[in-house]
mmCIF file of C-alpha atoms in Angstrom:
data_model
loop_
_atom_site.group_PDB
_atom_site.id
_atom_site.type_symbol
_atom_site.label_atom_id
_atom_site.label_comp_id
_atom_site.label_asym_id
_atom_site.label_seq_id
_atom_site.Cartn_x
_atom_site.Cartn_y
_atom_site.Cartn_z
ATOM 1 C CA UNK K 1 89.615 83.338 119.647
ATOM 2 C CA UNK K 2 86.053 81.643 119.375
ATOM 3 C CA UNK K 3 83.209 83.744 118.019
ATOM 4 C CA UNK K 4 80.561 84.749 119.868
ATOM 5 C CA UNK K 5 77.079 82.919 119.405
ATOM 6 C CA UNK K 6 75.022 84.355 116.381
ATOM 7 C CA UNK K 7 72.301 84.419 118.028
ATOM 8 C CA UNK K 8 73.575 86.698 121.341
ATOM 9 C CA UNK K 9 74.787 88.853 119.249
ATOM 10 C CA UNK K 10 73.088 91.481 116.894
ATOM 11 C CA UNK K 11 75.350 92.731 113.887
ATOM 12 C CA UNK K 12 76.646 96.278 114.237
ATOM 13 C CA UNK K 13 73.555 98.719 115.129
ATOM 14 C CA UNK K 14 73.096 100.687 112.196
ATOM 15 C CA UNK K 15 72.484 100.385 108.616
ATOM 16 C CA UNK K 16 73.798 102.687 105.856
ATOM 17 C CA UNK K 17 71.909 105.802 104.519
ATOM 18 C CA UNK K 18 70.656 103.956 101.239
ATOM 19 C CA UNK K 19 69.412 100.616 102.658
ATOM 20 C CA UNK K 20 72.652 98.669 101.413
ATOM 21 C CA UNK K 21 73.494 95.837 103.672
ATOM 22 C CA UNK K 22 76.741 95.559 104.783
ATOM 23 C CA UNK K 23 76.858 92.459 107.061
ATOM 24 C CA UNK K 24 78.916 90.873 104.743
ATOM 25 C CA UNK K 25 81.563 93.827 105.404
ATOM 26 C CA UNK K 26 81.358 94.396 108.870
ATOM 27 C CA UNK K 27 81.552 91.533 111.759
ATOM 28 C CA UNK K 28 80.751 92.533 115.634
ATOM 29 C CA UNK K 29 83.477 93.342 117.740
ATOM 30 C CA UNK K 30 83.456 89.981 119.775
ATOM 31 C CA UNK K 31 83.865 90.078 123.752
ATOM 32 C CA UNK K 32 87.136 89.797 124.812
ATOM 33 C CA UNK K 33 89.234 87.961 121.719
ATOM 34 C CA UNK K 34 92.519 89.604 123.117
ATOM 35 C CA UNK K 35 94.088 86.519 124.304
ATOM 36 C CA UNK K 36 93.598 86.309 128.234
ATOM 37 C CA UNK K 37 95.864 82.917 127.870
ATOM 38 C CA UNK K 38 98.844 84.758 126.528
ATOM 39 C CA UNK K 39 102.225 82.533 125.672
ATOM 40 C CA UNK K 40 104.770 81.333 128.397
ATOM 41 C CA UNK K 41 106.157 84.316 130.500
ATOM 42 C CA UNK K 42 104.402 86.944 129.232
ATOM 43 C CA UNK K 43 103.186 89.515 132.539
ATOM 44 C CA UNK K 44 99.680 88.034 132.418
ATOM 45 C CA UNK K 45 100.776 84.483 133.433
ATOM 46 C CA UNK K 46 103.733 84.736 135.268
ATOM 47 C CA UNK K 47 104.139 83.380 138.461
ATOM 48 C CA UNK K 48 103.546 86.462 140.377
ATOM 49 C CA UNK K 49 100.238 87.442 138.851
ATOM 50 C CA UNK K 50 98.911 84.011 139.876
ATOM 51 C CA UNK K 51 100.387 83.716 143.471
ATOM 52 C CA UNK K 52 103.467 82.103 142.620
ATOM 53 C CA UNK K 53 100.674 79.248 140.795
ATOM 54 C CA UNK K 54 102.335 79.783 137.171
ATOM 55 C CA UNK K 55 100.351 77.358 134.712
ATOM 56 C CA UNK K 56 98.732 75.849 137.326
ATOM 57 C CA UNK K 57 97.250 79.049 138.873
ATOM 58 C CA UNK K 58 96.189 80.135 135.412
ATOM 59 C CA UNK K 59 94.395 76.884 134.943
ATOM 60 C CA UNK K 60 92.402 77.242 138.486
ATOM 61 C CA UNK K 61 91.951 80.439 137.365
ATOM 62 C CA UNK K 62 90.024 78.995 134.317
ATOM 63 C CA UNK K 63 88.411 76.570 135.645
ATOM 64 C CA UNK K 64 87.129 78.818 138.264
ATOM 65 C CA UNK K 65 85.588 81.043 136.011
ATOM 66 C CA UNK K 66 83.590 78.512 134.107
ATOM 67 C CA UNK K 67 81.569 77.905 137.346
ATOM 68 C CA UNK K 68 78.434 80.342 138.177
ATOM 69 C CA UNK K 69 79.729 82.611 140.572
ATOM 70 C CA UNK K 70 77.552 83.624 143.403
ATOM 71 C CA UNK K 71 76.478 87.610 144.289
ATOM 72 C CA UNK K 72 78.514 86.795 147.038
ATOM 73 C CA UNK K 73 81.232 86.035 145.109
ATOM 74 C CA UNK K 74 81.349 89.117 142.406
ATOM 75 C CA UNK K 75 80.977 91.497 145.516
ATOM 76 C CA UNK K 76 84.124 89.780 147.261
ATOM 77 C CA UNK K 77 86.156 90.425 143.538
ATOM 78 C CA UNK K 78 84.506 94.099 144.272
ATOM 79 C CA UNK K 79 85.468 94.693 147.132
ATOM 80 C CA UNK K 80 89.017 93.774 146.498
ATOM 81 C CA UNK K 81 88.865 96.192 143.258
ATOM 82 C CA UNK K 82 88.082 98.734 145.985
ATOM 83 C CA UNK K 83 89.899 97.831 149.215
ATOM 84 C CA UNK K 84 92.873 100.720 149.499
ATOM 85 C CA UNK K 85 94.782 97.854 150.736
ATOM 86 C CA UNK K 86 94.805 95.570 148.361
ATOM 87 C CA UNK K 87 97.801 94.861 146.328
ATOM 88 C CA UNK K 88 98.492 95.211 142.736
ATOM 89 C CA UNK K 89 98.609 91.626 142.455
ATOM 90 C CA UNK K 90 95.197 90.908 144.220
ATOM 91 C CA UNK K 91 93.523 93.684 142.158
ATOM 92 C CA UNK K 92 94.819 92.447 138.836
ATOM 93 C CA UNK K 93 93.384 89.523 140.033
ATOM 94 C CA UNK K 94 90.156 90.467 140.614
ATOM 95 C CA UNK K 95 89.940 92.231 137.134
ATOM 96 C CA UNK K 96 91.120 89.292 135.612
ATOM 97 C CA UNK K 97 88.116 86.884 137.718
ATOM 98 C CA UNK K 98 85.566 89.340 136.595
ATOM 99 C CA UNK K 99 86.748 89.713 132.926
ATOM 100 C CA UNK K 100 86.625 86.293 132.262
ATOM 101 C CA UNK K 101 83.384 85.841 134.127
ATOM 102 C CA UNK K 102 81.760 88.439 132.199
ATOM 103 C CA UNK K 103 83.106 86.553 129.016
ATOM 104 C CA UNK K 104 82.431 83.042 129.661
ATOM 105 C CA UNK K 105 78.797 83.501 131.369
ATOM 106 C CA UNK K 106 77.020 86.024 129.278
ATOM 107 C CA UNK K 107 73.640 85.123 131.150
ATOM 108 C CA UNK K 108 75.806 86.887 134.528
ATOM 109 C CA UNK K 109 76.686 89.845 132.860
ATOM 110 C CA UNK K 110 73.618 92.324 134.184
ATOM 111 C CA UNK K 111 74.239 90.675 137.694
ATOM 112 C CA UNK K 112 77.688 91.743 137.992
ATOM 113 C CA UNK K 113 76.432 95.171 136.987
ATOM 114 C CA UNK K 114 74.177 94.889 139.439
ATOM 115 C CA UNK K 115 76.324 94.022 141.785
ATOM 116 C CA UNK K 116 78.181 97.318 141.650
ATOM 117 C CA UNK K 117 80.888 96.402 139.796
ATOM 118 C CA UNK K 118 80.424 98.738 136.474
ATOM 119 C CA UNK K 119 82.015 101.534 138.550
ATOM 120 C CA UNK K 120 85.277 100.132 139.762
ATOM 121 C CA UNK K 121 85.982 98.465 136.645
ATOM 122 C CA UNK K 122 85.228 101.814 134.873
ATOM 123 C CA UNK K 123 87.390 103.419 137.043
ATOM 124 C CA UNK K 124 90.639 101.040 136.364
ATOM 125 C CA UNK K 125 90.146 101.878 132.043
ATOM 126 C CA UNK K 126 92.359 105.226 133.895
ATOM 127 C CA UNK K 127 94.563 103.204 136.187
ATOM 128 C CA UNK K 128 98.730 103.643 135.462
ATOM 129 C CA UNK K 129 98.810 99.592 135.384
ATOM 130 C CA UNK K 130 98.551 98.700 132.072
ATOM 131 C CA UNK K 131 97.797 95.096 133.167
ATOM 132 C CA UNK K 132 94.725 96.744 135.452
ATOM 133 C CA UNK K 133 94.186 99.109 132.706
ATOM 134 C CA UNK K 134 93.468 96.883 130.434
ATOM 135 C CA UNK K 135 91.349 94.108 132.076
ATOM 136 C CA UNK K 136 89.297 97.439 133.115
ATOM 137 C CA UNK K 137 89.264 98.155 129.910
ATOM 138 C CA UNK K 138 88.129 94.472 128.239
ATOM 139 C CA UNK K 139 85.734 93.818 131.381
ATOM 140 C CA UNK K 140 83.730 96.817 130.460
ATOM 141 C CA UNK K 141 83.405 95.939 126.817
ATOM 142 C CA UNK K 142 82.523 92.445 127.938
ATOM 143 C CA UNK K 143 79.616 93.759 130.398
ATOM 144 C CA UNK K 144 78.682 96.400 127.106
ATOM 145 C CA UNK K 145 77.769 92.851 125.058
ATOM 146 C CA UNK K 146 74.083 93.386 127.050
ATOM 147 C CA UNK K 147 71.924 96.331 125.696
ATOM 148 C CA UNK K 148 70.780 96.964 129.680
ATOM 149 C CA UNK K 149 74.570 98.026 130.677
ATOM 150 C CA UNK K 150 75.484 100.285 128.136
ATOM 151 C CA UNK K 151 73.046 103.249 129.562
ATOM 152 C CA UNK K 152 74.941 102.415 133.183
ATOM 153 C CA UNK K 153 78.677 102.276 131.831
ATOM 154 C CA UNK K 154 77.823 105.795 129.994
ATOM 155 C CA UNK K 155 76.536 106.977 133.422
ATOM 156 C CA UNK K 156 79.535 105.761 135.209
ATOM 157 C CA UNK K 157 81.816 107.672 133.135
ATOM 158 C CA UNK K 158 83.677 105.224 130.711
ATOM 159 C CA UNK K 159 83.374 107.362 127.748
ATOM 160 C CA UNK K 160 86.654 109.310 128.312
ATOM 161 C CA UNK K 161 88.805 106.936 129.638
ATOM 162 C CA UNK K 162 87.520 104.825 127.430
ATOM 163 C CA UNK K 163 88.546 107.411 124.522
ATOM 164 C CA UNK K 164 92.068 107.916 126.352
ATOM 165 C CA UNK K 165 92.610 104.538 126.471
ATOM 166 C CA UNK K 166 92.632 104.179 122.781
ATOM 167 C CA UNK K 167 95.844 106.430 122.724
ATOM 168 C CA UNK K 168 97.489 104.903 125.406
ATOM 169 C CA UNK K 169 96.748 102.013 126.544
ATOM 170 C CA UNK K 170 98.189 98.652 125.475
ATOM 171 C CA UNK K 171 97.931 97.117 121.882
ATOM 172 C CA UNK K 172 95.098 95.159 123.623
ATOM 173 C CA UNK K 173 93.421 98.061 125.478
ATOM 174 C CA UNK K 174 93.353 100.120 122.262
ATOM 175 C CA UNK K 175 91.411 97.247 119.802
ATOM 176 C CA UNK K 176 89.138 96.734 122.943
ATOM 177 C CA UNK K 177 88.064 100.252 124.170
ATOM 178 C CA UNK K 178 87.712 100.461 120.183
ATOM 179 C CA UNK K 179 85.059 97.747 120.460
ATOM 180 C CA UNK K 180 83.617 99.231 123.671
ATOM 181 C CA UNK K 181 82.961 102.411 122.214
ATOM 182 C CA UNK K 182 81.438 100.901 118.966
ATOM 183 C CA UNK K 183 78.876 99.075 121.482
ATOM 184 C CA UNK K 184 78.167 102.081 123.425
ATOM 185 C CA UNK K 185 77.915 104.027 120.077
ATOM 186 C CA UNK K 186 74.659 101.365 119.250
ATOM 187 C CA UNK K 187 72.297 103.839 121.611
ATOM 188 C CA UNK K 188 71.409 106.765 118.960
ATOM 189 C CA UNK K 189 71.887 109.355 122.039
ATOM 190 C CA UNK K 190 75.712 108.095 122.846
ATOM 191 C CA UNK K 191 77.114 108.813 119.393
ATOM 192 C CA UNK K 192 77.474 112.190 119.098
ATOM 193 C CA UNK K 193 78.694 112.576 123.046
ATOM 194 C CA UNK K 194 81.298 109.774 122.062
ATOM 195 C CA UNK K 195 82.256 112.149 119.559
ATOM 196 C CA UNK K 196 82.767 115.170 121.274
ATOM 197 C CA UNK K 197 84.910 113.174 123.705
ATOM 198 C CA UNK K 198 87.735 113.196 121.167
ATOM 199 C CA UNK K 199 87.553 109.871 120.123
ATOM 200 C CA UNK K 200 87.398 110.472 116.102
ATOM 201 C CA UNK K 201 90.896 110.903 115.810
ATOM 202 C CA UNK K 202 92.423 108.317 117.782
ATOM 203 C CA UNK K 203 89.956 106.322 116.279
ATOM 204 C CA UNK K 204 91.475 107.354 112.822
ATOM 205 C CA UNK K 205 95.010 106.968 113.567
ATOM 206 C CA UNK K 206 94.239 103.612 115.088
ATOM 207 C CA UNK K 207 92.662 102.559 111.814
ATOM 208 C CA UNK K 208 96.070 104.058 109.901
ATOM 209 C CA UNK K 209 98.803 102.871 112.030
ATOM 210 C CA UNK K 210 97.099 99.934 113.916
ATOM 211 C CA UNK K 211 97.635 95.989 113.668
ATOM 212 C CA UNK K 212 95.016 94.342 111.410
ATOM 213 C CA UNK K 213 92.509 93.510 114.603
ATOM 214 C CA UNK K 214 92.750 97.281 115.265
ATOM 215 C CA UNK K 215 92.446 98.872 111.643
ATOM 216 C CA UNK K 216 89.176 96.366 111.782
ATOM 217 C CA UNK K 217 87.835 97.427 115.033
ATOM 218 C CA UNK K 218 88.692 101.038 114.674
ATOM 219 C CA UNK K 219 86.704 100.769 111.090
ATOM 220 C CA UNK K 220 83.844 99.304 112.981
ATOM 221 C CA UNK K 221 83.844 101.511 115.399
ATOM 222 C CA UNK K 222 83.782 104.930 113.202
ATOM 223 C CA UNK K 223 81.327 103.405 110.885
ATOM 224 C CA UNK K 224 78.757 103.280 113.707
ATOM 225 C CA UNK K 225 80.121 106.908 114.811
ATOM 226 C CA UNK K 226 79.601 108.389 111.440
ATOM 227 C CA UNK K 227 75.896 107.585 111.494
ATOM 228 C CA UNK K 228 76.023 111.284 113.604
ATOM 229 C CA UNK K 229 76.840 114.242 110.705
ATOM 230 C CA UNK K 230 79.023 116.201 113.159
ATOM 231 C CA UNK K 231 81.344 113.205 113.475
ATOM 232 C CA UNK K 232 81.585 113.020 109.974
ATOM 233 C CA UNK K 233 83.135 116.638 109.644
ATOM 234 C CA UNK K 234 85.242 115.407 112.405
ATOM 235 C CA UNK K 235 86.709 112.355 110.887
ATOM 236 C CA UNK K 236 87.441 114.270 107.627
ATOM 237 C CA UNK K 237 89.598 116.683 109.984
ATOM 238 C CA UNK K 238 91.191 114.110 111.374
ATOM 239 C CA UNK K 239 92.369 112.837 108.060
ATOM 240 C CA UNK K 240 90.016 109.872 107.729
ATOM 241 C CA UNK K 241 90.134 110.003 103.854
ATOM 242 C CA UNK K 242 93.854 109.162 103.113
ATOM 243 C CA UNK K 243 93.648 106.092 105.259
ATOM 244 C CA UNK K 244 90.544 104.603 103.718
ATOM 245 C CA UNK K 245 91.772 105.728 100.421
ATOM 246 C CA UNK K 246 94.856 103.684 101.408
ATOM 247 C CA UNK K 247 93.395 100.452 102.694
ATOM 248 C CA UNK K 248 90.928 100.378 99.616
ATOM 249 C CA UNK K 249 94.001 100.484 96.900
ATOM 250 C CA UNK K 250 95.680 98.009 99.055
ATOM 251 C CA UNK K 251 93.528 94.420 98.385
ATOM 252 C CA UNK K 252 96.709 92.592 101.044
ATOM 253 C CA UNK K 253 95.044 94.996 103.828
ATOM 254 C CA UNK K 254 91.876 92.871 103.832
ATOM 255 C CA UNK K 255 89.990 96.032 104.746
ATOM 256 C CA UNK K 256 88.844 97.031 101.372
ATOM 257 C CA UNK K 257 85.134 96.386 101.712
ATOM 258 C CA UNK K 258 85.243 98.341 105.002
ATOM 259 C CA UNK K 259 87.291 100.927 104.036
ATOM 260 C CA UNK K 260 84.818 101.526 101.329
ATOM 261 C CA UNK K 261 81.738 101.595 103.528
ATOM 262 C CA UNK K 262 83.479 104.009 105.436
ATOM 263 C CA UNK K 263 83.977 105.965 103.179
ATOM 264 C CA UNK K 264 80.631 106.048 101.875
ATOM 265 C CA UNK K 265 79.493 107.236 104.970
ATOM 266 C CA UNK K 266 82.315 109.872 104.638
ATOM 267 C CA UNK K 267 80.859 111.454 101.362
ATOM 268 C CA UNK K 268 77.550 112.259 102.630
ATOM 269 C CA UNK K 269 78.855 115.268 103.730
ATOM 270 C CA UNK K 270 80.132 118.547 101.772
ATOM 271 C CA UNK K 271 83.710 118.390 103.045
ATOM 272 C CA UNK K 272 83.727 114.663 102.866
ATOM 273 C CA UNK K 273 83.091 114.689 99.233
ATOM 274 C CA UNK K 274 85.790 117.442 98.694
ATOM 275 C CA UNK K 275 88.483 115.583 100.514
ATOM 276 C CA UNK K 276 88.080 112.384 98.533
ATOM 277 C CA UNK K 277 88.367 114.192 95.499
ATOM 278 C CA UNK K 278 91.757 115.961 96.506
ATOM 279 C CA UNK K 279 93.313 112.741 97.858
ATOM 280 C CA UNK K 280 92.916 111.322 94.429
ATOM 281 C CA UNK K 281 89.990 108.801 95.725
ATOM 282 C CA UNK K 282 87.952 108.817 92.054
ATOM 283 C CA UNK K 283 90.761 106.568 90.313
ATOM 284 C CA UNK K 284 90.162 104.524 93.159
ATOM 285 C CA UNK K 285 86.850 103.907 93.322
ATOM 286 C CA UNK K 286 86.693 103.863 89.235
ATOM 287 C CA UNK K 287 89.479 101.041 89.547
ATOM 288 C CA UNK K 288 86.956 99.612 92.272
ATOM 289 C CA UNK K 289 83.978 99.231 90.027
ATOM 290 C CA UNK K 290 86.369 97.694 86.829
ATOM 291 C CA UNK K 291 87.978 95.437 88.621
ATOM 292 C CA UNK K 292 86.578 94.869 92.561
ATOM 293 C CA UNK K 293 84.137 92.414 94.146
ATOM 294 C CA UNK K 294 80.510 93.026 93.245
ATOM 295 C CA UNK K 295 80.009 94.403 97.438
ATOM 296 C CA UNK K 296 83.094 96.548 96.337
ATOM 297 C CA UNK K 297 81.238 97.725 92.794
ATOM 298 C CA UNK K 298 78.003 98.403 94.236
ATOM 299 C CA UNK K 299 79.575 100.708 96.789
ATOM 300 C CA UNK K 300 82.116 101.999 94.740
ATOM 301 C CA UNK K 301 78.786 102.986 92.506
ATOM 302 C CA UNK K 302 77.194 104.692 95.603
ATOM 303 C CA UNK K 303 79.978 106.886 96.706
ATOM 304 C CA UNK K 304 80.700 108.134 93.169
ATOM 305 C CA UNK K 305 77.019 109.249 92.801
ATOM 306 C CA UNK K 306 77.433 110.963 96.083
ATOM 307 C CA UNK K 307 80.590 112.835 94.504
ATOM 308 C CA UNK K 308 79.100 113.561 91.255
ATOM 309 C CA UNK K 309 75.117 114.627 92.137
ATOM 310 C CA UNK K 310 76.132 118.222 92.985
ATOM 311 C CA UNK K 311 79.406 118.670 91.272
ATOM 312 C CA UNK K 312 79.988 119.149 86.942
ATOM 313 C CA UNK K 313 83.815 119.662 87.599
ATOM 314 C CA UNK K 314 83.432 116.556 89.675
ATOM 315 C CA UNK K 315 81.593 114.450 87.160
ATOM 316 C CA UNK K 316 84.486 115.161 84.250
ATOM 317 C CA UNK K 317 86.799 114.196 86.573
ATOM 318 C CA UNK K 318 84.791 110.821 87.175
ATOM 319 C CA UNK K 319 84.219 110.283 82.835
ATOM 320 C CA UNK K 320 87.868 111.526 82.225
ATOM 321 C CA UNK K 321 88.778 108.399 84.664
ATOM 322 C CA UNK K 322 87.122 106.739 82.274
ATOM 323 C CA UNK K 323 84.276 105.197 84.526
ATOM 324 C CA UNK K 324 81.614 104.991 81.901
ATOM 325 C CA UNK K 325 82.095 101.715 80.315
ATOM 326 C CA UNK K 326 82.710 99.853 83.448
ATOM 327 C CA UNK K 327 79.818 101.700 84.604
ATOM 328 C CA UNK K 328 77.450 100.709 81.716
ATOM 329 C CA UNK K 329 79.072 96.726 81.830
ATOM 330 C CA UNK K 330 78.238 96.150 85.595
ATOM 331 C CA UNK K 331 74.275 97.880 84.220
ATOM 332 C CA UNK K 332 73.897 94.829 82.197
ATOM 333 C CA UNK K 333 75.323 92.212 84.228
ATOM 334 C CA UNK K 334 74.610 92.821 87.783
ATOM 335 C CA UNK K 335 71.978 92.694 90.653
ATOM 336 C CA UNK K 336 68.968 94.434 90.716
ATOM 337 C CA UNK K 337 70.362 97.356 93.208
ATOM 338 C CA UNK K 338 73.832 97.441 91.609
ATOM 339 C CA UNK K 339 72.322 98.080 88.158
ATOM 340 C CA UNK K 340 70.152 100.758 88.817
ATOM 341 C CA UNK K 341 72.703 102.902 90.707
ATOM 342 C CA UNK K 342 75.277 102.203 87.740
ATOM 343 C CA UNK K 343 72.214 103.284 85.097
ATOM 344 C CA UNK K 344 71.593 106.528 87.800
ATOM 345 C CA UNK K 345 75.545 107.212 87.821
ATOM 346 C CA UNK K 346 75.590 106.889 83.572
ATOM 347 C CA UNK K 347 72.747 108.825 83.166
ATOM 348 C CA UNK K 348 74.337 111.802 85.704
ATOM 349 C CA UNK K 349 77.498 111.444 84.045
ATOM 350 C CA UNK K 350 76.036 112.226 80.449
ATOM 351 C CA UNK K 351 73.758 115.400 81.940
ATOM 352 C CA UNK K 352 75.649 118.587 80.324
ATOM 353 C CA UNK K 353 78.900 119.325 82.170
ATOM 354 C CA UNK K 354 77.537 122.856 83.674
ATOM 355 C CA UNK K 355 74.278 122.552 85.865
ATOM 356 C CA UNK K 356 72.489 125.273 87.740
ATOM 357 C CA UNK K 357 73.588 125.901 91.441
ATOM 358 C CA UNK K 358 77.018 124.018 90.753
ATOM 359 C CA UNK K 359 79.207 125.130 93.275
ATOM 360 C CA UNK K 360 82.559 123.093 91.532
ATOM 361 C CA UNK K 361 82.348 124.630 87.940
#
């Protein structure tokens, strides 16, 4: 699917702890790149879901959308969101209309919100369809692409069903309500009430068992969500480690680099630190800084020094790994920032193995 113009479109919301940019690691979740024009016969275009139209009803459908709709217009797709007597078919309809409307005009996007629609299309991210369910679900994303909505879709209650919808919904549904949450996650005060809606650990076993747009939205997603300490403690319950640690040995996964920011994040925290160590992550992220990109060195380098600042048994583990001469290479060959966190890591690694207030002796 296209990309969304650079210059709607602000990259991810947060930056990490020590000032290291990862732009290069992370992209936006874009609005909508499901695939709204799905292959021949698939439930989206068949004949019924356009009014017995088939291609021809999808391509009115299209066309349709690229014009500016009037107030007039939203309200009628609204009101037939709403109507108890309106069929399936007309409903999925109406999703569909104001999906792609909120995807192909992005100038429309805070007048269909406030045109009322945030609330019925919140309300179908929990309808049994999965069709409904998941043009509720991509609509609200879409509308979350403009800072002014997110406050309102909180309000309206789309956290939850957005968080349910990641375990349930569609393939679709689940990479999109991942990109919805990572948009509402943006505003500092949504974070941690994202995470206390559950949605760490779907988030996580999307990002272990999903296809490669999931594992990269999911990734997005929790990166934002870790910027909140609680959530970190939660993802490391969850089992976040092992999967990062997976995808980062794995260069065919093409989620190394944000895997490893990730897991940076991940090892800010106590337990964090703990868990890499016990899933066998230092071999990995000494393999990382021999043999990796220099994005994949430099934060290989960060999370080690996280490991090792408070830990001597975790140190020897690092030198026994036998991180020290790629360490003291990438000192004398690489940027600025990359060579003073290798020099820091050395010159912690040669510090005598038992330190005061070492908790890991």
């Amino acid at each position: 699917m296209e990309k969304e113009n650079p210059s709607s479109n602000r990259y991810m919301g947060r930056s990490d702890s020590d000032g290291g940019d990862t732009s290069g690691a992370f992209s936006d979740c874009n609005s909508d790149r499901s695939g709204e024009f799905p292959s021949s016969g698939s439930p989206t275009t068949s004949s019924s879901f356009f009014g017995g139209g088939g291609d021809g009803g999808l391509h009115r459908l299209l066309v349709s959308c690229a014009v500016d709709y009037s107030h007039e217009v939203v309200r009628r797709l609204i009101s037939d969101l709403e109507s108890p007597s309106s069929t399936v078919e007309s409903q999925r309809r109406a999703a569909l209309e104001l999906r792609l409307l909120a995807k192909h005009n992005p100038e429309t996007l805070l007048r269909i919100a406030a045109a009322g629609a945030v609330g019925p299309l919140v309300a179908l991210v929990s309808h049994p369809d999965p069709q409904l369910q998941e043009h509720g679900v991509t609509a609200v994303l879409n509308l979350s692409l403009c800072d002014e909505n997110k406050t309102l879709i909180a309000a309206s209650g789309a956290i939850r069903p957005l968080v349910r919808a990641l375990s349930t919904g569609t393939p679709v549904a689940r990479e999109n309500a991942a990109c919805a949450l990572f948009r509402l996650a943006q505003l500092d005060d949504l974070r941690t009430a994202i995470g206390r809606s559950g949605a760490i650990p779907p988030l996580v076993a999307l990002l272990e068992s999903g296809g490669p747009r999931a594992k990269k939205d999911a990734a997005t997603a929790l990166f934002v969500l870790l910027a909140s300490r609680e959530n970190k403690a939660r993802a490391v319950e969850a089992g976040i480690v092992r999967s990062l640690l997976d995808l980062m040995a794995d260069p065919d996964s093409g989620m190394v680099d944000k895997a490893a920011y990730v897991l940076n994040a991940v090892v800010e925290v106590a337990e964090g630190r703990a868990a890499a160590v016990e899933e066998d992550g230092i071999p990995v992220l000494v393999e990382m800084v021999e043999a990796g990109t220099p994005r994949q060195k430099e934060i290989a380098v960060r999370s080690l020094l996280q490991i090792c600042k408070e830990s001597a048994v975790y140190r020897k583990m690092v030198v026994h790994e036998g991180a020290i001469p790629p360490l003291v290479a990438l000192s004398q060959s690489a940027s600025r920032k990359s060579k003073e966190k290798a020099e820091a890591l050395v010159e912690l690694l040669r510090q005598p193995r038992r330190t005061a207030g070492d908790s890991r002796r």
